[in-house]
PDB file of C-alpha atoms in Angstrom:
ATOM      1  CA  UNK A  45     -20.804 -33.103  62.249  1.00  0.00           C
ATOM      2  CA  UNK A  46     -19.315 -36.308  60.810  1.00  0.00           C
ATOM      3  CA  UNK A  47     -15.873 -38.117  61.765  1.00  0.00           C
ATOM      4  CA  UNK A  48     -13.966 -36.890  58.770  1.00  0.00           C
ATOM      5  CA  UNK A  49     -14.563 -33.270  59.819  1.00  0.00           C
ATOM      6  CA  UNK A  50     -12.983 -30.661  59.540  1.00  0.00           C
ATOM      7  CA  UNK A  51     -11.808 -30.855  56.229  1.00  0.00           C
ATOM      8  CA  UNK A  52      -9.044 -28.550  55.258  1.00  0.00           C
ATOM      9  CA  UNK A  53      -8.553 -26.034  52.290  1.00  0.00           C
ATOM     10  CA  UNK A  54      -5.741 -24.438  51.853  1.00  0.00           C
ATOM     11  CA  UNK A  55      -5.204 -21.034  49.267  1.00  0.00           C
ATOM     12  CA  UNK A  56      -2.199 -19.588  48.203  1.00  0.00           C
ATOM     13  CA  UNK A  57      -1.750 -15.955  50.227  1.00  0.00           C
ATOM     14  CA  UNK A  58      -1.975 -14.243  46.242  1.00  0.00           C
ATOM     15  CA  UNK A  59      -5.508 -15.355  46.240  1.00  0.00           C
ATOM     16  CA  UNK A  60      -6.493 -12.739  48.515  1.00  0.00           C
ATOM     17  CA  UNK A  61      -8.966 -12.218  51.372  1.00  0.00           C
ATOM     18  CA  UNK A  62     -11.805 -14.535  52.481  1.00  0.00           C
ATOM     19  CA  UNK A  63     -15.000 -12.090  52.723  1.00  0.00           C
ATOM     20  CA  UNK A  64     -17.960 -15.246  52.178  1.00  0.00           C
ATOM     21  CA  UNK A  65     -18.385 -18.501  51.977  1.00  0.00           C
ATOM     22  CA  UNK A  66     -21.452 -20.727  51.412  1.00  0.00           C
ATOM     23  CA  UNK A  67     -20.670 -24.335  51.428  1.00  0.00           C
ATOM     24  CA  UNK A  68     -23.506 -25.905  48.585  1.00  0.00           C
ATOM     25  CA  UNK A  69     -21.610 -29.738  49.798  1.00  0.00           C
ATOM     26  CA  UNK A  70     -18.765 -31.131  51.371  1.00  0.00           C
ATOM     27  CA  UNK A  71     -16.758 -30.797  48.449  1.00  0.00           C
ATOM     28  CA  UNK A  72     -18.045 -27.402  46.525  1.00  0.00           C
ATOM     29  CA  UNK A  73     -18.458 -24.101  47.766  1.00  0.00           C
ATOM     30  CA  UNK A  74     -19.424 -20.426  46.587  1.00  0.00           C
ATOM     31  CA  UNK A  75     -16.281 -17.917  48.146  1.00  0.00           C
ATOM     32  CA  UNK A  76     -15.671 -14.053  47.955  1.00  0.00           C
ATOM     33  CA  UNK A  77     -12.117 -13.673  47.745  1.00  0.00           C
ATOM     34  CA  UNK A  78     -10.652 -10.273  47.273  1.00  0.00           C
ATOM     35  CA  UNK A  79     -14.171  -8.800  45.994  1.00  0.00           C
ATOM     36  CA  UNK A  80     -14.306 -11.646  43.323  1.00  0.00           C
ATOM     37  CA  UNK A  81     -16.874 -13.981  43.481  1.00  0.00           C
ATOM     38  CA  UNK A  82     -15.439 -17.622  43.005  1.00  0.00           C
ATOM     39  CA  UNK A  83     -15.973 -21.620  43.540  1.00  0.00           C
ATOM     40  CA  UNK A  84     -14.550 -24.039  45.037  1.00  0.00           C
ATOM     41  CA  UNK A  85     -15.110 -27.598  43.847  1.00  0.00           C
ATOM     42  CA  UNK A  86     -13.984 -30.685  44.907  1.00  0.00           C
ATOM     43  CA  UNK A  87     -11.932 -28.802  47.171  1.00  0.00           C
ATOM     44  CA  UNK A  88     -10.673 -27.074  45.095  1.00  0.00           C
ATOM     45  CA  UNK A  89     -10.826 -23.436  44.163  1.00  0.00           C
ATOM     46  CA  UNK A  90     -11.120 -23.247  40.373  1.00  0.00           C
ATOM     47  CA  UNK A  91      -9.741 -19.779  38.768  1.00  0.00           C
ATOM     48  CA  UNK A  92     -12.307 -18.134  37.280  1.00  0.00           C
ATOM     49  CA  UNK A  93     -13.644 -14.989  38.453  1.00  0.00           C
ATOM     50  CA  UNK A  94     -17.217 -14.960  37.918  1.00  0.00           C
ATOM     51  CA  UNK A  95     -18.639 -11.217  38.994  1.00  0.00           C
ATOM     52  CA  UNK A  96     -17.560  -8.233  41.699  1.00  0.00           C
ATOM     53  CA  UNK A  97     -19.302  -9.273  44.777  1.00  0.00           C
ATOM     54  CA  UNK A  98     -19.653  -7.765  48.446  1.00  0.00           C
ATOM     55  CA  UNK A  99     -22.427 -10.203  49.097  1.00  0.00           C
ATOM     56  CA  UNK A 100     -24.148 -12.999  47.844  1.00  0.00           C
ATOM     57  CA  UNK A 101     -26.790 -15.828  48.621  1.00  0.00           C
ATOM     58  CA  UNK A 102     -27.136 -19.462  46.954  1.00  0.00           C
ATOM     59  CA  UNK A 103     -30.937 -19.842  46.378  1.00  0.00           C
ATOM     60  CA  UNK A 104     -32.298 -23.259  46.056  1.00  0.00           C
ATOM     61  CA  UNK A 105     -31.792 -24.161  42.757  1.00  0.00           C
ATOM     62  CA  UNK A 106     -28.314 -23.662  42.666  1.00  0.00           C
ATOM     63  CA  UNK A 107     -28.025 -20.254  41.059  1.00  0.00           C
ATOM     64  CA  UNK A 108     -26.444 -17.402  42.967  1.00  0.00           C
ATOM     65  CA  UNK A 109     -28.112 -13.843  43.768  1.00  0.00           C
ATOM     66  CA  UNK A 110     -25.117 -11.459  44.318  1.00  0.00           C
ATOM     67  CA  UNK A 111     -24.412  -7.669  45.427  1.00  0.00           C
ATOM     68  CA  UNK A 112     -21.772  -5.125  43.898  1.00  0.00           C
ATOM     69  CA  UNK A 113     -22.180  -1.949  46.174  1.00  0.00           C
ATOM     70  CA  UNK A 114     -20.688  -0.252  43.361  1.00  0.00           C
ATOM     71  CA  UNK A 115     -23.993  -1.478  40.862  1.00  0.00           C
ATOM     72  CA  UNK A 116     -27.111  -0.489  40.242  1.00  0.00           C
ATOM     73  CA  UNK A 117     -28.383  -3.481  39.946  1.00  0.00           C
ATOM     74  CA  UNK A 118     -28.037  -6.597  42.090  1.00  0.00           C
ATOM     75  CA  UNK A 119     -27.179  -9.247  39.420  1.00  0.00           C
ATOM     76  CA  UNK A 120     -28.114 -13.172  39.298  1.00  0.00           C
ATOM     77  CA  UNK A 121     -25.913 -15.377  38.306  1.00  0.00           C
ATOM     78  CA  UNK A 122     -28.053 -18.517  36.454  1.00  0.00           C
ATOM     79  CA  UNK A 123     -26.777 -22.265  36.475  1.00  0.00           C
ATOM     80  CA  UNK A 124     -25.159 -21.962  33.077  1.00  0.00           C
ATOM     81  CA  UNK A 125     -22.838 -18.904  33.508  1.00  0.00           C
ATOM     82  CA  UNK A 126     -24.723 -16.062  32.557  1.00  0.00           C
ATOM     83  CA  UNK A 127     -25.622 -12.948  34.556  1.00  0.00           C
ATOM     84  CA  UNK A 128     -28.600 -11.001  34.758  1.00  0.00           C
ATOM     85  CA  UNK A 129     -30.374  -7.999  36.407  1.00  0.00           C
ATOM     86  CA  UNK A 130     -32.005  -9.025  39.727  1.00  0.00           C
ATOM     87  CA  UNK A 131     -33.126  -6.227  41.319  1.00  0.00           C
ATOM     88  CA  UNK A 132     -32.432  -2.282  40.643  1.00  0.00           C
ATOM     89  CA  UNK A 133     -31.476  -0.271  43.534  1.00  0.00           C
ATOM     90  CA  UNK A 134     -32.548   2.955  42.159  1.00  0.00           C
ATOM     91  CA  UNK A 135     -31.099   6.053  44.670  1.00  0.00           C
ATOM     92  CA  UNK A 136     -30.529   3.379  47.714  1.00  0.00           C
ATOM     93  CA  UNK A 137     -27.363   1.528  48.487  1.00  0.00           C
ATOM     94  CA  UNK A 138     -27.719  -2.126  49.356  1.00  0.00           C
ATOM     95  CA  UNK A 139     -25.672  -3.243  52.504  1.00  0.00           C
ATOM     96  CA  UNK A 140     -26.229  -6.916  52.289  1.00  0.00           C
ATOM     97  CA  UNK A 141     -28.386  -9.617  51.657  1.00  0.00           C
ATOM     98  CA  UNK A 142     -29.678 -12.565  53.722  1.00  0.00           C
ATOM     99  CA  UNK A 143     -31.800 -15.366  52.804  1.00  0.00           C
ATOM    100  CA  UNK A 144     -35.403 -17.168  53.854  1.00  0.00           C
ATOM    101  CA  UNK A 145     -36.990 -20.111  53.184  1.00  0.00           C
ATOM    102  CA  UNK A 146     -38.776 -18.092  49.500  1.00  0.00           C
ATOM    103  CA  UNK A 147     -37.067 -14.685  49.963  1.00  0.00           C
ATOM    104  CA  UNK A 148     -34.012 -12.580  49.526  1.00  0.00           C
ATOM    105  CA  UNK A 149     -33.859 -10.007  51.980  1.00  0.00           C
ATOM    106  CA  UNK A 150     -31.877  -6.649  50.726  1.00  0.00           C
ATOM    107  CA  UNK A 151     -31.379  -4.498  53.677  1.00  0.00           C
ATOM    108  CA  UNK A 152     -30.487  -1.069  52.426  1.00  0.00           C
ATOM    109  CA  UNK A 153     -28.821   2.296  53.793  1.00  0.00           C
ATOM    110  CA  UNK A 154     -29.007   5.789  52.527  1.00  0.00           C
ATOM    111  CA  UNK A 155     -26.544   8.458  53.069  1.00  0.00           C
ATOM    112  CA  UNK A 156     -27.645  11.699  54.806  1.00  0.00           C
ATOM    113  CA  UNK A 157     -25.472  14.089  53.417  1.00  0.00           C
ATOM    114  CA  UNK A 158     -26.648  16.916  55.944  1.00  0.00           C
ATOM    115  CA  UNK A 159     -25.362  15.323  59.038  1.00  0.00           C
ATOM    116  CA  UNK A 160     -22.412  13.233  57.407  1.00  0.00           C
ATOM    117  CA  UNK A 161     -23.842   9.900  57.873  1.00  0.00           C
ATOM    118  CA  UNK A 162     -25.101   6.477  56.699  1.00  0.00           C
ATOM    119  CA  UNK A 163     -28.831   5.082  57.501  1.00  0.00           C
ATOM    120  CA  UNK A 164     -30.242   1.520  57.727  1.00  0.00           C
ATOM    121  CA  UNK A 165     -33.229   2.880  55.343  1.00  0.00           C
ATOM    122  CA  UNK A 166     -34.910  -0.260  54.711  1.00  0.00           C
ATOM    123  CA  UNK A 167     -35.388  -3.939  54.149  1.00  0.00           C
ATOM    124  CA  UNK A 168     -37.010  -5.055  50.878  1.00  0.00           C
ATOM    125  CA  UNK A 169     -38.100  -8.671  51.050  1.00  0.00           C
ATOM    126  CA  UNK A 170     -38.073 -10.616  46.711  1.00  0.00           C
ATOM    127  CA  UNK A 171     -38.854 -13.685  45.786  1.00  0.00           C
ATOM    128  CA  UNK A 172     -36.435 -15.638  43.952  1.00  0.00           C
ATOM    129  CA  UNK A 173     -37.754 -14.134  40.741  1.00  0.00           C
ATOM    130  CA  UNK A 174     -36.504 -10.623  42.058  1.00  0.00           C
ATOM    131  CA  UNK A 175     -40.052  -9.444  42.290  1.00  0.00           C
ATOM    132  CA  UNK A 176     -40.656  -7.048  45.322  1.00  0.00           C
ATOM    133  CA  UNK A 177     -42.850  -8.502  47.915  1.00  0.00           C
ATOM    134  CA  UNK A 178     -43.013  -6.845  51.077  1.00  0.00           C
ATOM    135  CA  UNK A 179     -40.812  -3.688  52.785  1.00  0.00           C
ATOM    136  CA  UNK A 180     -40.153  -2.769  56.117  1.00  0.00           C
ATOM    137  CA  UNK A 181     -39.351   1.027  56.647  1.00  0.00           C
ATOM    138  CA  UNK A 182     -36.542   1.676  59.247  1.00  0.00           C
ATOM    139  CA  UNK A 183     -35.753   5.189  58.825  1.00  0.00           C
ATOM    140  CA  UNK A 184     -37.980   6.101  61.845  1.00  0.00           C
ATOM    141  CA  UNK A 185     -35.697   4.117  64.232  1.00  0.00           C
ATOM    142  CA  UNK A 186     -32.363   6.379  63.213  1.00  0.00           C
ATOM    143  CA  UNK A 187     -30.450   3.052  62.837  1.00  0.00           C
ATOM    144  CA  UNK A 188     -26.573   4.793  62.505  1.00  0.00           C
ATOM    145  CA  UNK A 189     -24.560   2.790  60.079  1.00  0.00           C
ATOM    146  CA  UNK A 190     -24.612   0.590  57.088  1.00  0.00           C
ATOM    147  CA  UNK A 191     -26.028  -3.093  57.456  1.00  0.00           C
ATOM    148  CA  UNK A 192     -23.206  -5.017  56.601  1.00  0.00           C
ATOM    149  CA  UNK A 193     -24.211  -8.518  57.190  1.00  0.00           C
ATOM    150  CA  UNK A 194     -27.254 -10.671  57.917  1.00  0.00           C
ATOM    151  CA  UNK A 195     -28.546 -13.677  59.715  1.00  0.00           C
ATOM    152  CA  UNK A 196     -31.839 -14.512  59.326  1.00  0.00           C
ATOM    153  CA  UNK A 197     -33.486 -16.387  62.412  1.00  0.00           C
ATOM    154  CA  UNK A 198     -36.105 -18.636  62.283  1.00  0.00           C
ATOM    155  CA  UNK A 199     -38.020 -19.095  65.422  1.00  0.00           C
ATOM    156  CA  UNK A 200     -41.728 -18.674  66.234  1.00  0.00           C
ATOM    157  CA  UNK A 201     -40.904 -15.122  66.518  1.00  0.00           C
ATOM    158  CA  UNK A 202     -39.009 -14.787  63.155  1.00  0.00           C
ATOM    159  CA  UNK A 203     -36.035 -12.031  63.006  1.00  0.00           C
ATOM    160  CA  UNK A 204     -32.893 -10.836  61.133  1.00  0.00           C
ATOM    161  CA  UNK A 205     -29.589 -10.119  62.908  1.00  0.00           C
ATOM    162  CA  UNK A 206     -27.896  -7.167  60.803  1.00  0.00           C
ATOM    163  CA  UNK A 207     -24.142  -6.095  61.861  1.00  0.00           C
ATOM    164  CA  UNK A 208     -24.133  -2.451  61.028  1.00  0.00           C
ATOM    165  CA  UNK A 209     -20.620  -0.868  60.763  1.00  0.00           C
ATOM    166  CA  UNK A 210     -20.008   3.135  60.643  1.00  0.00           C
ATOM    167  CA  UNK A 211     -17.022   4.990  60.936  1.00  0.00           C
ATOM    168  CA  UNK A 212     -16.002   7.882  63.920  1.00  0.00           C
ATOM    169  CA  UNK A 213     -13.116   9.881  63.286  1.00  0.00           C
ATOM    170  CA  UNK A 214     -10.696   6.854  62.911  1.00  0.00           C
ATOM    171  CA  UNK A 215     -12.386   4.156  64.227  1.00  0.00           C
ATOM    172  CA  UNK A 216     -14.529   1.547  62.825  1.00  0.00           C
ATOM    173  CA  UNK A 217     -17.841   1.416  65.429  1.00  0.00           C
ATOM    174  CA  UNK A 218     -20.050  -1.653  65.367  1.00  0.00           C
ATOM    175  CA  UNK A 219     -23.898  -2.078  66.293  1.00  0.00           C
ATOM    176  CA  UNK A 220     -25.848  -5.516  66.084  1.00  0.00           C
ATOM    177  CA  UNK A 221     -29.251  -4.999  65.640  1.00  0.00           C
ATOM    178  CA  UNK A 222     -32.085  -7.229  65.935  1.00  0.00           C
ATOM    179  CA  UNK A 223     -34.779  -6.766  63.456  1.00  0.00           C
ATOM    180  CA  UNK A 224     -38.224  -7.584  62.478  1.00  0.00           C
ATOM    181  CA  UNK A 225     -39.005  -8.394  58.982  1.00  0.00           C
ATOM    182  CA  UNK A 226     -41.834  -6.804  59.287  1.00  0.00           C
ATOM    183  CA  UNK A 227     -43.994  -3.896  62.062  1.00  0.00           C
ATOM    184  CA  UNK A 228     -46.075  -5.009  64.553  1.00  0.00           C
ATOM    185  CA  UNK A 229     -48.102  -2.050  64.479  1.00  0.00           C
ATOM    186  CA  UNK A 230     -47.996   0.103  60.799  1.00  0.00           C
ATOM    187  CA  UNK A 231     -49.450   3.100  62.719  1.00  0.00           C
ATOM    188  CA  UNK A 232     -46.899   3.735  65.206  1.00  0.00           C
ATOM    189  CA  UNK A 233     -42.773   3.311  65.540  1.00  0.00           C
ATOM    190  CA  UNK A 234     -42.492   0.358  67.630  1.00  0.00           C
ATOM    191  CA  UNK A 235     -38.889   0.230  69.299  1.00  0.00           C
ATOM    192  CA  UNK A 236     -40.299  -3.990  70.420  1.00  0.00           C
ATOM    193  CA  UNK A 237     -39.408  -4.244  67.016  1.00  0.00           C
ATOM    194  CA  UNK A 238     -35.648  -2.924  67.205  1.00  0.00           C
ATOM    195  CA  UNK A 239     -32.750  -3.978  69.661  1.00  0.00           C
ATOM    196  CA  UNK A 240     -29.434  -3.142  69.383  1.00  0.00           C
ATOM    197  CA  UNK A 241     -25.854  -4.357  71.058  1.00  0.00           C
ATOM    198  CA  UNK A 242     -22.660  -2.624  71.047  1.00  0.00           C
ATOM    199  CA  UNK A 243     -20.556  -4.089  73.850  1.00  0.00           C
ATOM    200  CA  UNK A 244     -21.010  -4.838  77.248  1.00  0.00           C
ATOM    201  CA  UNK A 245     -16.472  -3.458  78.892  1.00  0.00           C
ATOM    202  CA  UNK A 246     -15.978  -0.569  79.989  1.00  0.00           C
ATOM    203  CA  UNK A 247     -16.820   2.975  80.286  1.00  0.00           C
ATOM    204  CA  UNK A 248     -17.652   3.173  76.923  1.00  0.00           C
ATOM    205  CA  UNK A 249     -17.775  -0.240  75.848  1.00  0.00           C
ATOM    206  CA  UNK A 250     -19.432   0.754  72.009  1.00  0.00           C
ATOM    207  CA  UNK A 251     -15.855   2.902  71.579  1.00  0.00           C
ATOM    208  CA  UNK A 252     -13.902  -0.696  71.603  1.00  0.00           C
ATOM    209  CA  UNK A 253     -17.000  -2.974  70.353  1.00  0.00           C
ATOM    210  CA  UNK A 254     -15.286  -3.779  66.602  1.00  0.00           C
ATOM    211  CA  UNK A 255     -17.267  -6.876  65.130  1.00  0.00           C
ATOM    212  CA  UNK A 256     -16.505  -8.298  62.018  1.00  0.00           C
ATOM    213  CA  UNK A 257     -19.334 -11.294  62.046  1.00  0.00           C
ATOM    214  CA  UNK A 258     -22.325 -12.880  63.419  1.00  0.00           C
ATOM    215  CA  UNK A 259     -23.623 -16.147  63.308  1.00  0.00           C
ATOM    216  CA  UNK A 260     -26.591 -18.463  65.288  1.00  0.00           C
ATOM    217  CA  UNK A 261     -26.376 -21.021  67.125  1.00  0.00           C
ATOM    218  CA  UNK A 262     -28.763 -24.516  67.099  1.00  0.00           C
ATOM    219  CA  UNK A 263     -30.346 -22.241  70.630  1.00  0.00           C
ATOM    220  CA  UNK A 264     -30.885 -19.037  68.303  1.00  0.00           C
ATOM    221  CA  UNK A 265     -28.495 -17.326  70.410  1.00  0.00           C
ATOM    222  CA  UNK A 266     -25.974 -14.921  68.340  1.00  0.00           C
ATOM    223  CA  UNK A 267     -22.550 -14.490  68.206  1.00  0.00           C
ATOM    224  CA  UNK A 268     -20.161 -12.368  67.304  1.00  0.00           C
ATOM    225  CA  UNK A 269     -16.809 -12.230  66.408  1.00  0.00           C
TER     226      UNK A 269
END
């Protein structure tokens, strides 16, 4: 951190909600505000809406990969304002995104309409081209919920931790899962793979566990908030 830090940026209440933020410098930054996808620059956030976002990741050269849950497609937007197809979704919903050092990372969820319920389904792994690369099949694991946001952590052993949200009667459950990118063992359902957290007080400590981020720390610890 340097000496001038933190800097301050203030928005008017109107503007809406903070979802996301990616900071691209110390002065300009990609934001979700109210849904809309928007930039601040030189500390300042400009008014233009640029697309309907949920999620989004800033790939390396500058352009921006982002997720409407309510699209079939998840859309790039390209350094000089135009938006095209990414990646088509086809029957799956896309909970989030989450970026490597040459991927994007979709992590999916599909709704089982006998039993009433959202499933992690899978995690599709692009390059920055959009072109499908690898996929890692997590229906076998019965992961409840829809993966709402991801950190990607880069260790020897390399891993994704995915909040997953679902919703019991009238609350709003949480469930942080630790993932592979990929199996150990293709043949089999490997749980080593899988680990999950959902509170540590009380009787029923998942009943009260309500998370609404994680992040990871220089250690590779996570934490949540």
């Amino acid at each position: 951190m340097e000496e001038d830090y933190p800097i301050t940026i203030s928005f008017d209440k109107k503007e809406g909600k903070i979802d996301k933020i990616i900071p691209i410098s110390d002065q300009d930054a990609w934001v979700i505000l109210s849904r809309q996808l928007r930039k601040i620059k030189n500390r300042v956030l400009e008014s233009k809406k640029y697309v309907t976002a949920d999620d989004f990741v800033v790939l390396k050269d500058g352009s921006v990969v982002v997720l409407n849950q309510m699209d079939q497609f998840i859309k790039k937007l390209l350094l000089d304002g135009r938006v095209v197809p990414f990646y088509c979704l086809d029957n799956y919903t896309a909970g989030s995104l989450c970026l490597t050092d040459n991927s994007v990372f979709i992590n999916m969820s599909h709704y089982d309409h006998e039993k009433s319920r959202s499933l992690f389904s899978n995690m599709n792994s692009c390059n920055f081209d959009g072109i499908i690369s690898s996929n890692r099949d997590l229906f076998a694991f019965n992961l409840i919920g829809s993966p709402k946001l991801a950190v990607y952590i880069n260790e020897k052993v390399k891993s994704f931790c995915i909040l997953g949200k679902k919703s019991v009667r009238n609350n709003t459950l949480s469930t942080i899962y630790l993932v592979s990118p990929k199996e150990k063992d293709k043949n089999s359902t490997n749980w080593a793979d899988v680990k999950s957290f959902q509170g540590i007080f009380g009787m029923s400590p998942s009943i009260k566990f309500n998370c609404n981020g994680v992040c990871i720390d220089r250690k590779k610890y996570y934490c949540s908030f």
